[in-house]
Short mmCIF file of C-alpha atoms and ligand atoms in Angstrom, two decimals:
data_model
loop_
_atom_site.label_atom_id
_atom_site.label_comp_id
_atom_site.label_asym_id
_atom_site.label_seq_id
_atom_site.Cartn_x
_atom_site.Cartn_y
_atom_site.Cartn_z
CA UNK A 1 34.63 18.65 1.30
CA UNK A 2 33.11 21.74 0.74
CA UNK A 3 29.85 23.10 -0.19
CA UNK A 4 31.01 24.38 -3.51
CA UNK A 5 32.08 21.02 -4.97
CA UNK A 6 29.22 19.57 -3.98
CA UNK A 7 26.40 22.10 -5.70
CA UNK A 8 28.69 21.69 -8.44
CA UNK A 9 28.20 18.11 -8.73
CA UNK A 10 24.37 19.06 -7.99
CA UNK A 11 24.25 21.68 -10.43
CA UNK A 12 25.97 19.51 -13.14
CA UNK A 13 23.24 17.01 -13.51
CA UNK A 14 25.59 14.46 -13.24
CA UNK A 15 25.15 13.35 -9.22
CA UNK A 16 27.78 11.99 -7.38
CA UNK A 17 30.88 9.76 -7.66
CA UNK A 18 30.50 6.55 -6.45
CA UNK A 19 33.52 6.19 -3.89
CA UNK A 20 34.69 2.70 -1.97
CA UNK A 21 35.75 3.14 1.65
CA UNK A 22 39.34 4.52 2.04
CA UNK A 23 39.61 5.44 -1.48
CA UNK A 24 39.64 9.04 -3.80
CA UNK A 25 38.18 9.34 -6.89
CA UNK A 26 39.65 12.59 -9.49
CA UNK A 27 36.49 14.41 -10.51
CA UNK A 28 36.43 17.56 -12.77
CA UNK A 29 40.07 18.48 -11.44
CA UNK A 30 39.72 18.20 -7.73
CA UNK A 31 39.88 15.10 -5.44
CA UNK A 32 36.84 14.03 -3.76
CA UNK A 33 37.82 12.26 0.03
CA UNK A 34 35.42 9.62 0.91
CA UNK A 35 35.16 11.45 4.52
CA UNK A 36 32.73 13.17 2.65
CA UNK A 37 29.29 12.10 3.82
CA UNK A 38 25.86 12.36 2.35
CA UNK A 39 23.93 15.30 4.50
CA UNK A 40 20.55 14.65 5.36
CA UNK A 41 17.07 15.81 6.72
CA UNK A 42 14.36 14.17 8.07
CA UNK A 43 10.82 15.44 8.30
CA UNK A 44 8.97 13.21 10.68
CA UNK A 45 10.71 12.04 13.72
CA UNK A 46 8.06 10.01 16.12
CA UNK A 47 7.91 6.60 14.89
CA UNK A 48 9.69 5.01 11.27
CA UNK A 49 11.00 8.72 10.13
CA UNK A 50 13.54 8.47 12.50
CA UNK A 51 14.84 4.53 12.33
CA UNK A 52 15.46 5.67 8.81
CA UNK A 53 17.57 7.95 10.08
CA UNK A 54 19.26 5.22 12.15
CA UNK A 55 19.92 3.69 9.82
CA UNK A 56 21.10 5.83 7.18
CA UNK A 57 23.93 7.00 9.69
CA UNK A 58 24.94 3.38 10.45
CA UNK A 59 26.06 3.06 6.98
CA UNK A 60 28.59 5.19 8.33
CA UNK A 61 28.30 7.48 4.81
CA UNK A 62 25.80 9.82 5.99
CA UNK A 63 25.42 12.93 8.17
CA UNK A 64 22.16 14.34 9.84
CA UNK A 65 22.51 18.33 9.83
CA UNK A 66 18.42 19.25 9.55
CA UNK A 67 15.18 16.99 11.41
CA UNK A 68 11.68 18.73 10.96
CA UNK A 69 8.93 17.85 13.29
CA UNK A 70 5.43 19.56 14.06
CA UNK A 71 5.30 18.07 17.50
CA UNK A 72 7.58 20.39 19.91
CA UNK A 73 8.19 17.17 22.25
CA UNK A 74 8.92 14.33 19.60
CA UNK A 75 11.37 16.88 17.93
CA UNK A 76 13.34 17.33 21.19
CA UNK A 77 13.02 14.21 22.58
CA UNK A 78 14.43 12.37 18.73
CA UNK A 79 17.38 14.96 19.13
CA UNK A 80 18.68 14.46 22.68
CA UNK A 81 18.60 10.48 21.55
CA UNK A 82 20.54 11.33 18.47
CA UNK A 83 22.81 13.79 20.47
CA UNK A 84 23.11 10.93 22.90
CA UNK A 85 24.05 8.07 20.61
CA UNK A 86 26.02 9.79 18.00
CA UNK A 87 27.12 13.41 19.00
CA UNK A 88 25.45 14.87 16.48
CA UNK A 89 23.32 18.22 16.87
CA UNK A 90 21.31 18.98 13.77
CA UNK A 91 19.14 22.21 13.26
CA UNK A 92 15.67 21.72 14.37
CA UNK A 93 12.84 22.70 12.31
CA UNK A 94 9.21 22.81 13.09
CA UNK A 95 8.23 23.83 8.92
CA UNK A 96 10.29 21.46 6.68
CA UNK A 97 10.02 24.18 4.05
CA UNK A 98 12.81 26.53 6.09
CA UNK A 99 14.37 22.74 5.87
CA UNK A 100 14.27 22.16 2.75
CA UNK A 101 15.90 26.03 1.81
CA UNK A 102 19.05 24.54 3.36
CA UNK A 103 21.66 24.16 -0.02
CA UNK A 104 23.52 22.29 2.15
CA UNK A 105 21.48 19.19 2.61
CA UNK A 106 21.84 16.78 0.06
CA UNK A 107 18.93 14.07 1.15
CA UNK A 108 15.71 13.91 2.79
CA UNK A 109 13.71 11.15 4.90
CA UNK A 110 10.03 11.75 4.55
CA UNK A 111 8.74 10.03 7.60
CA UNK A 112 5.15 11.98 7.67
CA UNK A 113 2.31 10.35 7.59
CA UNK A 114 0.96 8.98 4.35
CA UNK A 115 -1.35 12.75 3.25
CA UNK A 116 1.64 14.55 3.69
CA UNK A 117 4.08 12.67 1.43
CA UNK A 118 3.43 14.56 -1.95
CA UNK A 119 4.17 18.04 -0.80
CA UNK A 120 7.02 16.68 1.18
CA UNK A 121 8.65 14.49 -1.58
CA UNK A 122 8.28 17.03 -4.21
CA UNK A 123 8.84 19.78 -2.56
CA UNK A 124 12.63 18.19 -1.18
CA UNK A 125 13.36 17.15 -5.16
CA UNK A 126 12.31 20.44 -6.28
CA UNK A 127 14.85 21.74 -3.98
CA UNK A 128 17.33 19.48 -5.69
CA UNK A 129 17.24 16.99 -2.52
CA UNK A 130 17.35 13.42 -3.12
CA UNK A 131 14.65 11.39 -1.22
CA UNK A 132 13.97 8.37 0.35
CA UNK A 133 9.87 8.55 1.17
CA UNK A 134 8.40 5.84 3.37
CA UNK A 135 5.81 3.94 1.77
CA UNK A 136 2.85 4.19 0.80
CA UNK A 137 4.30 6.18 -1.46
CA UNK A 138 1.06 8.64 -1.38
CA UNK A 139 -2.22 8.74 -0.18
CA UNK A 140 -3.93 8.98 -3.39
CA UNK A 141 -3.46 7.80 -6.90
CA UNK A 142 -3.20 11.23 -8.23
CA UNK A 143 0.06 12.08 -5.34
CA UNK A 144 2.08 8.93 -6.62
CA UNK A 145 1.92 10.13 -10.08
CA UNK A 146 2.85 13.39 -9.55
CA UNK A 147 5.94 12.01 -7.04
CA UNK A 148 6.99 9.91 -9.61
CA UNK A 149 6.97 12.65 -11.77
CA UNK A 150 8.98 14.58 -9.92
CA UNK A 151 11.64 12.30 -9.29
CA UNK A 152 11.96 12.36 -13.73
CA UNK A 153 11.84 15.87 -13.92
CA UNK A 154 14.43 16.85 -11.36
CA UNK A 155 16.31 13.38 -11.60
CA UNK A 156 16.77 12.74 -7.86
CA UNK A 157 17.05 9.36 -6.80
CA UNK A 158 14.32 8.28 -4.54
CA UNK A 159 13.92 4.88 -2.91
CA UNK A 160 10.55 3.76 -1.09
CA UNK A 161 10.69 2.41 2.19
CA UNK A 162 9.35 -0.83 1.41
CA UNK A 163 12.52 -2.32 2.97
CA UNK A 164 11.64 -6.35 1.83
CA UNK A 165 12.81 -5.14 -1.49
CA UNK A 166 16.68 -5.26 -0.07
CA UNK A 167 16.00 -8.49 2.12
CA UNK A 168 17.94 -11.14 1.97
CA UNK A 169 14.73 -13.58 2.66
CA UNK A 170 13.13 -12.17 -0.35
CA UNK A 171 15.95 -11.80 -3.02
CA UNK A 172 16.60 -15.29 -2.21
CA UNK A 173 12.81 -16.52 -2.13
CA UNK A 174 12.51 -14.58 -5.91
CA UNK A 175 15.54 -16.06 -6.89
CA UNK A 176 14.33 -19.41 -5.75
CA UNK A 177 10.69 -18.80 -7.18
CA UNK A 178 12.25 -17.85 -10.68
CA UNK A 179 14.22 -20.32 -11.37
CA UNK A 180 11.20 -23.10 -12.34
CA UNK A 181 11.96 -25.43 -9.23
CA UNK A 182 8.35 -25.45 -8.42
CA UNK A 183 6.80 -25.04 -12.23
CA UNK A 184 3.97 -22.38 -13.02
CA UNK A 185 2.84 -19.77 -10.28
CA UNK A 186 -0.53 -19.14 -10.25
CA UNK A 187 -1.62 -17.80 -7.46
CA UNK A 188 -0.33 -15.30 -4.55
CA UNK A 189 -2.62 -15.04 -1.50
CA UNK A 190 -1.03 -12.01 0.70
CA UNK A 191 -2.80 -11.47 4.51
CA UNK A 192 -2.30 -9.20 7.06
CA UNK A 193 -4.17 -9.70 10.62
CA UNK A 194 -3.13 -7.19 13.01
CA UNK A 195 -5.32 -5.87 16.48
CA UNK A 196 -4.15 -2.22 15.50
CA UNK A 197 -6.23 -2.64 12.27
CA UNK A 198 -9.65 -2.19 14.28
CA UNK A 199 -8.06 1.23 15.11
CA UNK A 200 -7.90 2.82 18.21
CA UNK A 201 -9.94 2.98 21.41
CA UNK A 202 -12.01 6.26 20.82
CA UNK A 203 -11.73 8.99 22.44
CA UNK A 204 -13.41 12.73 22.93
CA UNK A 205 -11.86 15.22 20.95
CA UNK A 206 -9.49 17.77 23.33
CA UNK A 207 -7.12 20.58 22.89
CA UNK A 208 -4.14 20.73 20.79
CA UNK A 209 -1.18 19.27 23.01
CA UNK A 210 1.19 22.01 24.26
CA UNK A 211 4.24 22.24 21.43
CA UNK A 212 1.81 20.95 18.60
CA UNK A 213 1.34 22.82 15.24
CA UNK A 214 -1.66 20.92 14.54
CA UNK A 215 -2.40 23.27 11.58
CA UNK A 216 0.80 22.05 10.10
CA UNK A 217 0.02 18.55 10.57
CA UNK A 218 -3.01 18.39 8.91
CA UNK A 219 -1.79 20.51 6.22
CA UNK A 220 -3.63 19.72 3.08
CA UNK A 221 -6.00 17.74 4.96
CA UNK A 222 -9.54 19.13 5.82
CA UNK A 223 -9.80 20.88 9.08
CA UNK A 224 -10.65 19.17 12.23
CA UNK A 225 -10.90 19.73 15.89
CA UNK A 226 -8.08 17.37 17.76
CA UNK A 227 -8.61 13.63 18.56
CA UNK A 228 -5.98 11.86 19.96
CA UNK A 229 -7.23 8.60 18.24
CA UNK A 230 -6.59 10.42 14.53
CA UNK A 231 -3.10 11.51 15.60
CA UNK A 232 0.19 10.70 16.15
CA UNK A 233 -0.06 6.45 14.76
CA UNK A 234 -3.65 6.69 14.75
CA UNK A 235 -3.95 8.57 11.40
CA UNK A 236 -3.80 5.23 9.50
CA UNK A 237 -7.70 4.62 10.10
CA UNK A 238 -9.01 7.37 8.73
CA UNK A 239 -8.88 8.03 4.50
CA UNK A 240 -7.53 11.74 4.88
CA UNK A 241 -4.24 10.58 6.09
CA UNK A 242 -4.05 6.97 5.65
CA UNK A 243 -5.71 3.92 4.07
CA UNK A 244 -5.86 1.44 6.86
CA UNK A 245 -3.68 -2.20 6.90
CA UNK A 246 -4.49 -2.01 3.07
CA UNK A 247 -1.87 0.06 2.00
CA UNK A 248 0.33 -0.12 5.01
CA UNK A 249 0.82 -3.42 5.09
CA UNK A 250 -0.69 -4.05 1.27
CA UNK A 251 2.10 -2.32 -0.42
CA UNK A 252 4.72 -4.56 1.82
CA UNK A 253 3.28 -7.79 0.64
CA UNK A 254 1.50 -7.35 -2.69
CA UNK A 255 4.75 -6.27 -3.80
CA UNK A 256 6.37 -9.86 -3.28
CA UNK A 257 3.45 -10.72 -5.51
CA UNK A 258 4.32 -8.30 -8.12
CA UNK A 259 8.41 -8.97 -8.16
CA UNK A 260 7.57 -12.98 -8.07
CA UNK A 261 6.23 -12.01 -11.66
CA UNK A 262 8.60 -9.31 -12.40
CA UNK A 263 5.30 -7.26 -12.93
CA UNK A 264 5.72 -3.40 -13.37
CA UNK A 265 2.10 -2.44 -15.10
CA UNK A 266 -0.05 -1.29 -13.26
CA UNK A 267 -3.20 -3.19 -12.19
CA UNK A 268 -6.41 -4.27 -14.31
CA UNK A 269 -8.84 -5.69 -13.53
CA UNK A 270 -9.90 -6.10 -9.64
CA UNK A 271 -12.61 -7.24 -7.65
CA UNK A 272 -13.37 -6.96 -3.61
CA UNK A 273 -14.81 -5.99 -0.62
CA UNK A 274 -14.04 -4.07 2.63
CA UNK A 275 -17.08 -4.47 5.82
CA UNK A 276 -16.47 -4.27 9.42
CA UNK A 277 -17.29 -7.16 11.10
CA UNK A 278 -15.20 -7.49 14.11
CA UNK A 279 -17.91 -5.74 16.44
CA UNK A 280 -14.95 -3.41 17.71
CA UNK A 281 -16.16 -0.56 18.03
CA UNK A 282 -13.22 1.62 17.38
CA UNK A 283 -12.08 4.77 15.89
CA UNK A 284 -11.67 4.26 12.32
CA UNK A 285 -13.19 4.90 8.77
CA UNK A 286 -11.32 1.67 7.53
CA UNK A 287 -12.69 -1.27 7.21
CA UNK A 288 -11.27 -4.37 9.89
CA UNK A 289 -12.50 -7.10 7.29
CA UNK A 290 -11.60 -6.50 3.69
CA UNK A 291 -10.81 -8.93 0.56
CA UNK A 292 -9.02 -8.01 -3.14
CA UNK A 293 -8.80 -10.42 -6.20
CA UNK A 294 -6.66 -9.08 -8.57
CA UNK A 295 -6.46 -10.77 -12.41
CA UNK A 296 -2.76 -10.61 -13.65
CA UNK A 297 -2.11 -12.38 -16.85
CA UNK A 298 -1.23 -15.47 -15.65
CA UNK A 299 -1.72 -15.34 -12.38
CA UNK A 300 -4.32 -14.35 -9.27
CA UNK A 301 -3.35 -12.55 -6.21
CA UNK A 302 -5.42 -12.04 -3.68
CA UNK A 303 -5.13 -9.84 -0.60
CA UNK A 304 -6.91 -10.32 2.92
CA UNK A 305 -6.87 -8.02 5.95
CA UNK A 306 -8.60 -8.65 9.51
CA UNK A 307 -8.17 -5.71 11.80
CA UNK A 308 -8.49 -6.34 15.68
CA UNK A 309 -7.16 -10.13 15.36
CA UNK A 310 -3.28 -11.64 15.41
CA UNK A 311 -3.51 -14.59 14.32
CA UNK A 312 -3.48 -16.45 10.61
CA UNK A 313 -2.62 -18.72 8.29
CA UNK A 314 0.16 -21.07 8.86
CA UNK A 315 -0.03 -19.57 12.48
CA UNK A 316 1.27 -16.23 11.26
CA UNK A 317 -0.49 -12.92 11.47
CA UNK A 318 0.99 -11.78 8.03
CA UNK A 319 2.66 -13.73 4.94
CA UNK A 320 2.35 -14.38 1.39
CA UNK A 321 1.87 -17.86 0.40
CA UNK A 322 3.09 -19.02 -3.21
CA UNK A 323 0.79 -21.64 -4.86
CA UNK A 324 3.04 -23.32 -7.28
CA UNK A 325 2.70 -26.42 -9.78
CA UNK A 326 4.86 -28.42 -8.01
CA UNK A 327 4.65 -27.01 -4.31
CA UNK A 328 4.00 -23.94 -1.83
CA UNK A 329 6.35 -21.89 -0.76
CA UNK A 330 5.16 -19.63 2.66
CA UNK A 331 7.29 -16.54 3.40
CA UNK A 332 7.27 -14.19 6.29
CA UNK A 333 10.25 -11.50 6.52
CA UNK A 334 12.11 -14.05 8.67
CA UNK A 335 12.12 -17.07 6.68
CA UNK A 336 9.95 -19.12 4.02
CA UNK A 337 9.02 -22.58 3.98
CA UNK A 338 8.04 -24.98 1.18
CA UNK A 339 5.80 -27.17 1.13
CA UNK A 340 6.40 -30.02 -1.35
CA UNK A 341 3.16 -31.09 -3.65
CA UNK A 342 2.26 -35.21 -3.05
CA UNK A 343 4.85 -35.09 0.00
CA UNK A 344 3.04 -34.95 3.13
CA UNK A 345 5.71 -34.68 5.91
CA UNK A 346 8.75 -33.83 3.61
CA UNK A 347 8.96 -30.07 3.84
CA UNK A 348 9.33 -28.11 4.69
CA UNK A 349 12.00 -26.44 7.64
CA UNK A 350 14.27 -28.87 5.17
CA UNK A 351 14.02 -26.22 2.55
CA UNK A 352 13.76 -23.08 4.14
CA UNK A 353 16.23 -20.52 3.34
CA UNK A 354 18.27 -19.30 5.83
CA UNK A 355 19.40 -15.60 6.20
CA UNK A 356 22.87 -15.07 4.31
CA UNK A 357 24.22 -11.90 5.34
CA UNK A 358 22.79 -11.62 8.91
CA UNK A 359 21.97 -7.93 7.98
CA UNK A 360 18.72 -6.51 7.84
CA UNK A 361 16.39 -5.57 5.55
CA UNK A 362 16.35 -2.21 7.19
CA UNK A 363 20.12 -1.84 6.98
CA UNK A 364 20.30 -3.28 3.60
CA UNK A 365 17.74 -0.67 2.28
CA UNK A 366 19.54 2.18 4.29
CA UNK A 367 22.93 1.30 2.72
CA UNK A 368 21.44 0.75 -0.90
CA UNK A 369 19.70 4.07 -0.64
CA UNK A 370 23.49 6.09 0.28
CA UNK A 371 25.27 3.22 -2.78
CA UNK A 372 22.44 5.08 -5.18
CA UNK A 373 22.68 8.41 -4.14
CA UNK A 374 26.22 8.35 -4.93
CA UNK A 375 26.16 6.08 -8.04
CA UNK A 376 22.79 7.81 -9.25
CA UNK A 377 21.95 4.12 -9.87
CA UNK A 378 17.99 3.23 -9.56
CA UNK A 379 17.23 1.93 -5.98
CA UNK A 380 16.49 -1.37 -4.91
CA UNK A 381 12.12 -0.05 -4.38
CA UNK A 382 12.21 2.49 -6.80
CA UNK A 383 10.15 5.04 -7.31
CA UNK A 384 8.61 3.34 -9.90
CA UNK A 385 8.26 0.36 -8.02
CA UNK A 386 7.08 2.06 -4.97
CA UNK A 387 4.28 4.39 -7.37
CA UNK A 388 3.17 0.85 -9.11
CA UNK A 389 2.22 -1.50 -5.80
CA UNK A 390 0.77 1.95 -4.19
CA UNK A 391 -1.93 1.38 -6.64
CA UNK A 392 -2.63 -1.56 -6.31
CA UNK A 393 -3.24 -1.07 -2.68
CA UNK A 394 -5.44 2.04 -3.66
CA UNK A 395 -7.46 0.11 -5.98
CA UNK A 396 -8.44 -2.11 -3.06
CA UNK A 397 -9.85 0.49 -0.69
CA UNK A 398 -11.39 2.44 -3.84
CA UNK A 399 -12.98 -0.47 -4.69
CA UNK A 400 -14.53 -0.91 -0.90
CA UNK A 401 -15.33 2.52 -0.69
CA UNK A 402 -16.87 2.88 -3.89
CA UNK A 403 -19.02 -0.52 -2.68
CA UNK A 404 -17.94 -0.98 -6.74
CA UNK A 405 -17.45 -4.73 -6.30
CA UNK A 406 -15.09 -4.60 -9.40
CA UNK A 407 -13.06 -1.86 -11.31
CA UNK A 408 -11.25 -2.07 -14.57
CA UNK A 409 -8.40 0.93 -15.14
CA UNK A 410 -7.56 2.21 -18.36
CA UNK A 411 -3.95 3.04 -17.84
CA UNK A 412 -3.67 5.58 -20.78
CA UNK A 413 -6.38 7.55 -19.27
CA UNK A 414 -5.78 7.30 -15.69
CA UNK A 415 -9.44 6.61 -15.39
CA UNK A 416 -11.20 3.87 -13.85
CA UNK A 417 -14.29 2.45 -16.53
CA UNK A 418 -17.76 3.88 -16.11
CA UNK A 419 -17.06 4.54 -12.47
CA UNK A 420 -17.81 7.99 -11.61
CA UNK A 421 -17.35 7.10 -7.81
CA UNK A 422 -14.21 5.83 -8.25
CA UNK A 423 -12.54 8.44 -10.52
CA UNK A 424 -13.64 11.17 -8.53
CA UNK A 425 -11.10 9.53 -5.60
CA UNK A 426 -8.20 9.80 -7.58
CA UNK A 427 -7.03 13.50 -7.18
CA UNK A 428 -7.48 14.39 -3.51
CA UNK A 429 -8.82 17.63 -2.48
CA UNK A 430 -6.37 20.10 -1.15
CA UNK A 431 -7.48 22.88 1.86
CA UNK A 432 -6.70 25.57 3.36
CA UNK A 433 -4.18 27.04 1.01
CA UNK A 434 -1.70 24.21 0.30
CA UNK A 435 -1.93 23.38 -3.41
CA UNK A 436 -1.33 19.81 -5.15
CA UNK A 437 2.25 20.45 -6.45
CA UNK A 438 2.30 21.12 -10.27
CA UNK A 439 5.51 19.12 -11.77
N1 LIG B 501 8.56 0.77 6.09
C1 LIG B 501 7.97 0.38 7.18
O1 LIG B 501 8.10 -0.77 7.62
C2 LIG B 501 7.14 1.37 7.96
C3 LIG B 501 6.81 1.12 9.30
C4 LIG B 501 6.06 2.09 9.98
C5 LIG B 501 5.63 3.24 9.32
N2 LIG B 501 5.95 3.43 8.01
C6 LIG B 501 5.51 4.65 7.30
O2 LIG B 501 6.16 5.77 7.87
C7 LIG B 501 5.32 6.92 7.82
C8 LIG B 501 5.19 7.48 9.24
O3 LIG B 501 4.56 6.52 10.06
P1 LIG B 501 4.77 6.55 11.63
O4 LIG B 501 4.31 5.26 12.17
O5 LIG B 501 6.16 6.98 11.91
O6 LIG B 501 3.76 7.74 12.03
P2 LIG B 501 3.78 8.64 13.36
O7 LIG B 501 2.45 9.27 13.45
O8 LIG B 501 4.26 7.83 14.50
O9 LIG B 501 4.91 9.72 13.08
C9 LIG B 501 4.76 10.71 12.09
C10 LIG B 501 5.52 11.95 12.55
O10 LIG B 501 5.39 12.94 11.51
C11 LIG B 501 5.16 14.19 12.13
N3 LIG B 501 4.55 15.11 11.17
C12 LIG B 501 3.27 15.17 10.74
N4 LIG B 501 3.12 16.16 9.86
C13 LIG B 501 4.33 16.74 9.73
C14 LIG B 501 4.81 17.85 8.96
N5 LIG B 501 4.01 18.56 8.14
N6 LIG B 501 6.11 18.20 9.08
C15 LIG B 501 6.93 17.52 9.93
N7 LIG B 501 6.53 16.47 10.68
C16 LIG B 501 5.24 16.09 10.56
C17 LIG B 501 4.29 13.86 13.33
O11 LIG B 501 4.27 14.89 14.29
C18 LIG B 501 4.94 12.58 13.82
O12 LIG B 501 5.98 12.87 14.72
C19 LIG B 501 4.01 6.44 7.23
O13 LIG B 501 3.97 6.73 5.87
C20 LIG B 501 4.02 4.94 7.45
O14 LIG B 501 3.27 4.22 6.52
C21 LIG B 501 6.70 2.52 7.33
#
């Protein structure tokens, strides 16, 4: 199919057709064949930017014609492997804005890291590119607004890479959960241990590797001589690129919390505490030890990281554990268990769920992503969805960096209540000449 048809369909507001293998669909006078695949860019290649891309051309629906990386040997290195496994030889780009000026790419994978996802994300919808942005969905409260305002004003579809939201564990866990078997929820405890959440080993700051554009990949982030232990992975630990296992494992599991209630506001009232008590003495601004209480309406979560240790409860190093009326369920994104109230020793294995489709939650997010782009149908982790659990997970840091103890948001405003501290955290401050994108 040819470019024209396809900036028609762009141009017409009204997206795509959605086509079933092998078949042809009549569309404003012409014939669309479903050998027509969805092009796409990626910007990010190291690490999850490029599974994405994986992915998305497993579904066998999708094309790769741009990837964008600031790192000379992670850009070449990602395209002799893609070269090598599917014979495909996009256009390489070190500035995803010469990217994004391709007409011909229909979708992009935002696969930064977390500071970079606003300019990226907008920038690709403003082009008229749909998106599919790994989560967090932003590094700051004011970013996911303005994402999720982009995605209305330009009405691209956008899915968050909070994968769990396609698995078949889960949808069969929140079908389970909602259908009263166990009574009243009323609490989810969500906990994430992990040795990378100490951060890394430090190190002495050293010259920019050979084939970097470290300029470029700090971008709206203040300037900094290089450190190998803020780079490539490493960024997580430090608040002007990441916000430590908090949000990138907090938006994963508080958002099981969230969909167990079907809850889309955003949060209340919170209270919590982030201190580093691991005696690791790493490189990292985050805290290793951290704890969140958030008040729903008729329920508690509550959130707990540890940084620099593997193991937890139930012998797993993450989960989310469902207190229910009459029993607790314990998922992981492999299975759950339940654990029957007033029946020691009948459980538990006898009521775990068991994987239906034997596809992933990776691939089943991939190929949801390609159904939406071509239905214009709302993704399985919309943007909405994505934008609401981000905050959450923001709250929780604000709320240890603030050294607040609690916070109460007035949603109207966009303002936390008589905390100055706090409110002053919510739009991030740009540098050196990028701009915070006005939508
Ligand atoms: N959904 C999941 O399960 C999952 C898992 C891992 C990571 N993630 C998310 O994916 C994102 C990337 O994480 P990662 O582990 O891949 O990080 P990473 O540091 O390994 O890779 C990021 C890549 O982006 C590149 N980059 C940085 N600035 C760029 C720019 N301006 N233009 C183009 N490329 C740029 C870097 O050079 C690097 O190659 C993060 O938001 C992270 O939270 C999600």
């Amino acid at each position: 199919m040819g470019v024209t048809r396809r900036s028609f369909l762009k141009a017409s507001g009204l997206g795509y057709l959605a086509l079933e293998a092998g078949s042809a669909v009549a569309w404003a006078g012409s014939t669309i064949s479903t050998n027509d695949r969805i092009r796409v860019g990626v910007i990010g290649c190291r690490n999850k930017g490029y599974n994405v891309l994986r992915e998305i051309l497993r579904t066998g629906r999708a094309v790769c014609l741009g990837m964008c990386d600031v790192d000379d040997e992670v850009l070449q290195r990602r395209a002799a492997e893609l070269k090598k496994d599917t014979g495909q030889s996009p256009k390489l780009y070190v500035d995803f804005r010469k990217m994004l000026e391709n007409p011909e790419i229909d979708a992009v994978i935002v696969g930064s890291p977390d500071h970079w996802h606003c300019l990226h994300a907008v920038y690709a919808m403003e082009a008229g590119k749909d998106v599919y942005v790994e989560k967090p969905l932003a590094n700051s409260i004011h970013e996911c607004n303005l994402i999720a305002a982009a995605a209305a004003r330009y009405g691209r579809v956008v899915q968050v890479g909070q994968q769990q939201r396609s698995g078949d564990v889960w949808n069969g866990l929140m079908d389970y959960l909602k259908s009263g078997a166990l009574g009243g929820l009323r609490r989810v405890n969500c906990w994430a241990n992990f040795a990378y959440g100490a951060g890394a080993p430090k190190v002495p700051d050293s010259a920019v590797p050979e084939g970097v554009d470290f300029r470029l990949w700090l971008g709206p982030a203040p300037d900094r001589t290089f450190n190998a232990s803020r780079f490539h992975g490493n960024w997580r630990h430090f608040w002007d690129y990441g916000g430590g296992l908090m949000t990138d494992w907090g938006v994963h599991l508080l958002d099981m919390a969230l969909w167990a209630k079907e809850v889309t506001h955003e949060p209340t009232k919170v209270t919590g505490f982030g201190m580093n008590l691991s005696g690791l003495d790493r490189a990292r601004e985050t805290y290793d030890t951290q704890s969140v209480l958030y008040q729903m309406d008729d329920f508690l979560i509550q959130w707990q990281q540890n940084g620099g240790i593997e193991r937890g409860p139930y012998g797993k190093s993450y989960g989310v554990e469902y207190v229910c009326d009459k029993g607790t369920v314990v998922a992981d994104r492999e299975d759950w268990t339940l654990y029957v109230e007033g029946k020691e020793g009948e459980t538990e294995q006898a009521y775990a769920f068991k994987r239906r489709s034997g596809r992933s939650d990776m691939e089943l997010h991939a190929n949801n992503f390609i159904d939406c782009v071509l239905s214009r149908d709302k993704p399985n982790c919309s943007v909405g969805l994505g934008r609401n659990v981000a905050l959450y997970a923001h709250f929780g840091n604000l709320l240890a960096r603030t050294a607040s103890g609690s916070l109460e948001w007035n949603a109207s405003r966009q303002q936390f209540l008589s905390n100055a501290a706090a409110n002053s955290l919510i739009v991030p401050e740009y540098h050196r000449g990028w701009k915070l994108p006005v939508v």
